[in-house]
Short mmCIF file of C-alpha atoms in Angstrom, two decimals:
data_model
loop_
_atom_site.label_atom_id
_atom_site.label_comp_id
_atom_site.label_asym_id
_atom_site.label_seq_id
_atom_site.Cartn_x
_atom_site.Cartn_y
_atom_site.Cartn_z
CA ASP A 24 12.67 16.93 8.56
CA GLN A 25 12.06 13.87 6.42
CA GLN A 26 14.93 11.52 7.01
CA VAL A 27 13.31 8.77 4.96
CA LYS A 28 11.54 9.78 1.77
CA GLN A 29 9.36 7.81 -0.55
CA ASN A 30 8.70 10.32 -3.29
CA SER A 31 6.08 8.34 -5.18
CA PRO A 32 2.76 8.30 -3.31
CA SER A 33 1.47 5.70 -5.75
CA LEU A 34 2.62 3.36 -8.50
CA SER A 35 0.60 1.37 -11.00
CA VAL A 36 2.13 -1.75 -12.60
CA GLN A 37 0.81 -4.40 -14.96
CA GLU A 38 0.50 -7.88 -13.51
CA GLY A 39 3.56 -9.96 -14.39
CA ARG A 40 5.83 -6.95 -14.82
CA ILE A 41 8.43 -5.63 -12.41
CA SER A 42 7.46 -3.22 -9.64
CA ILE A 43 10.21 -0.91 -8.42
CA LEU A 44 9.64 1.06 -5.25
CA ASN A 45 12.16 3.68 -4.27
CA CYS A 46 13.32 5.17 -1.01
CA ASP A 47 15.87 7.87 -0.21
CA TYR A 48 17.38 8.70 3.15
CA THR A 49 19.53 11.42 4.60
CA ASN A 50 20.90 10.11 7.89
CA SER A 51 24.27 8.39 7.61
CA MET A 52 23.65 6.74 11.01
CA PHE A 53 21.06 4.44 9.46
CA ASP A 54 22.51 0.95 9.51
CA TYR A 55 19.60 -1.30 8.67
CA PHE A 56 16.74 -0.90 6.25
CA LEU A 57 13.42 -2.67 6.09
CA TRP A 58 10.47 -2.86 3.77
CA TYR A 59 6.99 -3.39 5.13
CA LYS A 60 3.76 -4.04 3.30
CA LYS A 61 0.45 -2.82 4.64
CA TYR A 62 -3.09 -3.69 3.67
CA PRO A 63 -5.96 -1.43 4.78
CA ALA A 64 -7.07 -2.01 8.37
CA GLU A 65 -4.08 -4.25 9.09
CA GLY A 66 -0.71 -3.72 10.71
CA PRO A 67 2.48 -3.47 8.64
CA THR A 68 3.91 -6.84 7.62
CA PHE A 69 7.66 -7.27 7.39
CA LEU A 70 8.82 -8.12 3.87
CA ILE A 71 12.57 -7.92 3.53
CA SER A 72 15.53 -6.12 5.04
CA ILE A 73 19.11 -5.23 4.27
CA SER A 74 22.08 -4.34 6.39
CA SER A 75 24.13 -1.30 5.44
CA ILE A 76 27.13 -3.55 4.82
CA LYS A 77 25.37 -5.22 1.92
CA ASP A 78 24.14 -3.91 -1.40
CA LYS A 79 21.58 -6.55 -2.27
CA ASN A 80 19.29 -8.99 -0.55
CA GLU A 81 16.93 -11.33 -2.30
CA ASP A 82 13.98 -13.34 -1.04
CA GLY A 83 11.86 -15.02 -3.66
CA ARG A 84 10.15 -12.40 -5.79
CA PHE A 85 11.48 -9.59 -3.62
CA THR A 86 14.91 -8.00 -3.94
CA VAL A 87 16.16 -4.98 -2.08
CA PHE A 88 19.07 -2.95 -3.43
CA LEU A 89 21.05 -0.49 -1.35
CA ASN A 90 23.24 2.26 -2.79
CA LYS A 91 24.95 3.78 0.21
CA SER A 92 26.80 6.47 -1.69
CA ALA A 93 23.50 7.72 -3.11
CA LYS A 94 21.63 7.03 0.14
CA HIS A 95 19.05 5.21 -1.91
CA LEU A 96 17.34 1.88 -1.68
CA SER A 97 14.81 0.17 -3.85
CA LEU A 98 12.49 -2.79 -3.63
CA HIS A 99 11.98 -4.88 -6.75
CA ILE A 100 9.03 -7.22 -7.04
CA VAL A 101 9.09 -9.55 -9.99
CA PRO A 102 6.78 -10.79 -11.29
CA SER A 103 4.13 -8.54 -9.75
CA GLN A 104 0.94 -10.23 -8.65
CA PRO A 105 -2.51 -8.83 -7.79
CA GLY A 106 -1.97 -9.69 -4.12
CA ASP A 107 0.99 -7.32 -4.10
CA SER A 108 -1.40 -4.37 -4.24
CA ALA A 109 -0.81 -2.62 -0.92
CA VAL A 110 1.02 0.30 0.64
CA TYR A 111 4.77 -0.29 0.93
CA PHE A 112 6.76 1.43 3.64
CA CYS A 113 10.48 1.87 3.72
CA ALA A 114 11.93 2.07 7.24
CA ALA A 115 15.45 2.77 8.41
CA ARG A 116 17.03 1.92 11.72
CA ASP A 117 19.06 4.60 13.39
CA GLY A 118 22.20 2.84 14.65
CA SER A 119 22.60 5.35 17.50
CA ASN A 120 19.28 4.65 19.19
CA TYR A 121 17.74 1.77 17.19
CA GLN A 122 14.63 3.76 16.35
CA LEU A 123 12.87 2.92 13.14
CA ILE A 124 12.23 5.96 10.97
CA TRP A 125 9.51 5.45 8.39
CA GLY A 126 8.83 6.81 4.96
CA ALA A 127 5.37 8.02 4.00
CA GLY A 128 4.63 4.91 1.96
CA THR A 129 3.95 4.15 -1.68
CA LYS A 130 0.63 2.68 -2.75
CA LEU A 131 1.28 -0.07 -5.29
CA ILE A 132 -1.56 -1.02 -7.60
CA ILE A 133 -1.17 -4.13 -9.73
CA LYS A 134 -3.40 -4.05 -12.78
CA PRO A 135 -4.68 -7.34 -14.18
CA GLU B 24 2.84 -18.85 13.20
CA PRO B 25 3.17 -16.61 16.27
CA GLU B 26 1.73 -13.14 15.92
CA VAL B 27 1.24 -9.93 17.82
CA THR B 28 -2.33 -9.35 18.92
CA GLN B 29 -4.00 -6.11 19.97
CA THR B 30 -7.25 -5.28 21.73
CA PRO B 31 -9.60 -3.64 21.20
CA SER B 32 -9.67 -3.29 17.43
CA HIS B 33 -11.57 -0.02 17.77
CA GLN B 34 -11.87 2.26 20.80
CA VAL B 35 -14.12 5.30 20.90
CA THR B 36 -13.68 7.71 23.79
CA GLN B 37 -14.59 11.20 24.87
CA MET B 38 -11.94 13.89 24.98
CA GLY B 39 -10.28 14.00 28.39
CA GLN B 40 -10.91 10.34 29.18
CA GLU B 41 -8.20 7.80 29.84
CA VAL B 42 -7.70 4.88 27.47
CA ILE B 43 -5.61 1.75 27.72
CA LEU B 44 -4.61 -0.06 24.57
CA ARG B 45 -3.51 -3.62 24.99
CA CYS B 46 -1.02 -5.77 23.13
CA VAL B 47 0.25 -9.31 23.47
CA PRO B 48 3.68 -9.48 21.83
CA ILE B 49 5.22 -12.62 20.39
CA SER B 50 6.19 -14.74 23.38
CA ASN B 51 9.96 -15.05 22.94
CA HIS B 52 10.46 -11.41 21.91
CA LEU B 53 12.25 -9.08 24.27
CA TYR B 54 11.70 -5.68 22.66
CA PHE B 55 8.34 -3.98 22.44
CA TYR B 56 7.20 -0.88 20.63
CA TRP B 57 4.25 1.39 20.09
CA TYR B 58 3.69 3.32 16.88
CA ARG B 59 0.82 5.42 15.66
CA GLN B 60 -0.47 6.40 12.26
CA ILE B 61 -2.77 9.37 11.96
CA LEU B 62 -5.11 8.94 9.00
CA GLY B 63 -3.30 9.75 5.77
CA GLN B 64 0.03 10.30 7.47
CA LYS B 65 3.16 8.25 8.02
CA VAL B 66 3.76 5.70 10.73
CA GLU B 67 5.38 7.42 13.73
CA PHE B 68 7.47 5.85 16.45
CA LEU B 69 6.21 6.46 19.98
CA VAL B 70 8.22 4.33 22.36
CA SER B 71 10.38 1.25 22.73
CA PHE B 72 10.52 -0.92 25.83
CA TYR B 73 13.08 -3.44 26.96
CA ASN B 74 13.85 -5.13 30.25
CA ASN B 75 10.85 -3.53 31.92
CA GLU B 76 11.78 0.00 31.10
CA ILE B 77 11.51 2.52 28.31
CA SER B 78 14.60 2.43 26.12
CA GLU B 79 13.65 5.17 23.68
CA LYS B 80 10.75 7.55 23.21
CA SER B 81 9.84 10.17 20.66
CA GLU B 82 8.70 13.75 21.16
CA ILE B 83 5.12 12.58 20.70
CA PHE B 84 5.39 10.40 23.80
CA ASP B 85 4.80 13.13 26.38
CA ASP B 86 3.60 12.91 29.97
CA GLN B 87 0.12 11.94 28.81
CA PHE B 88 1.46 8.61 27.61
CA SER B 89 2.74 5.68 29.61
CA VAL B 90 3.56 2.07 28.91
CA GLU B 91 3.55 -0.94 31.13
CA ARG B 92 4.19 -4.63 31.02
CA PRO B 93 1.90 -5.65 33.89
CA ASP B 94 2.52 -9.36 33.53
CA GLY B 95 4.56 -11.75 31.41
CA SER B 96 2.42 -11.40 28.33
CA ASN B 97 0.68 -8.02 28.03
CA PHE B 98 2.15 -4.71 26.96
CA THR B 99 -0.10 -1.68 27.40
CA LEU B 100 -0.18 1.91 26.23
CA LYS B 101 -2.11 4.33 28.41
CA ILE B 102 -3.18 7.78 27.33
CA ARG B 103 -4.14 9.68 30.47
CA SER B 104 -6.33 12.45 29.11
CA THR B 105 -7.12 11.98 25.45
CA LYS B 106 -7.17 14.84 23.00
CA LEU B 107 -8.85 15.03 19.60
CA GLU B 108 -5.46 14.83 17.93
CA ASP B 109 -4.78 11.46 19.57
CA SER B 110 -7.21 9.89 17.12
CA ALA B 111 -5.12 7.47 15.09
CA MET B 112 -4.28 3.82 14.50
CA TYR B 113 -1.99 2.59 17.22
CA PHE B 114 0.28 -0.31 16.36
CA CYS B 115 2.15 -2.49 18.78
CA ALA B 116 5.25 -4.33 17.59
CA SER B 117 7.77 -6.72 19.07
CA SER B 118 11.17 -8.06 18.06
CA GLU B 119 13.76 -10.54 19.24
CA ALA B 120 16.52 -8.00 18.84
CA PHE B 121 16.92 -4.68 17.12
CA TYR B 122 16.05 -6.05 13.73
CA GLU B 123 12.76 -7.03 12.18
CA GLN B 124 9.79 -5.84 14.14
CA PHE B 125 6.52 -7.69 13.89
CA PHE B 126 3.37 -5.66 14.08
CA GLY B 127 -0.07 -6.27 15.44
CA PRO B 128 -3.23 -5.41 13.49
CA GLY B 129 -3.63 -2.10 15.27
CA THR B 130 -6.23 -0.37 17.44
CA ARG B 131 -8.19 2.44 15.90
CA LEU B 132 -8.64 5.14 18.53
CA THR B 133 -11.35 7.71 17.92
CA VAL B 134 -11.52 10.65 20.30
CA LEU B 135 -14.78 12.61 20.20
#
């Protein structure tokens, strides 16, 4: 039962262009969403989050959009840089027990 | 910048042996977590800990697992009798509240 889905296992983007990573969820109890970035052999690093009462949150090159009616969120990175190459995880907090439920991750490759 | 640390970085053990994975959370954080990631699979929640007791645990966290905060700084995960399928990266995380969790670099557990 995949409550958080990241349907693209990988994504390749030209340096300088926009990277868009997508995430879908099924549980209406999710009230907070987070994006984490992970390099090989390291722990996940928090990037940006959004509360379910908002539809957009921006932090520098990173913007997260939330469409509650579609149960969809996306992470936009613009402009993409080589250091952005990593695996990106979408995670959702279950408001009933505060557990974080994770997606399977999307490997982002930024081409020079 | 404060960070979560974990030791050891890599633990190799024989099946049936006990292992203790150690974590030092960020000092002013009150909530502590353990996650695991089996190679090639998604990050999975194991347990959350607050006020010296388990607040939530997943189905994975069975009687073979236990957590402890033996002093004011360490947070440990013990696996009593390791199985081959316990081989994974184990990540510790901490948070001030039920929002952004900050992760350690992980301990790679290899059960032979």
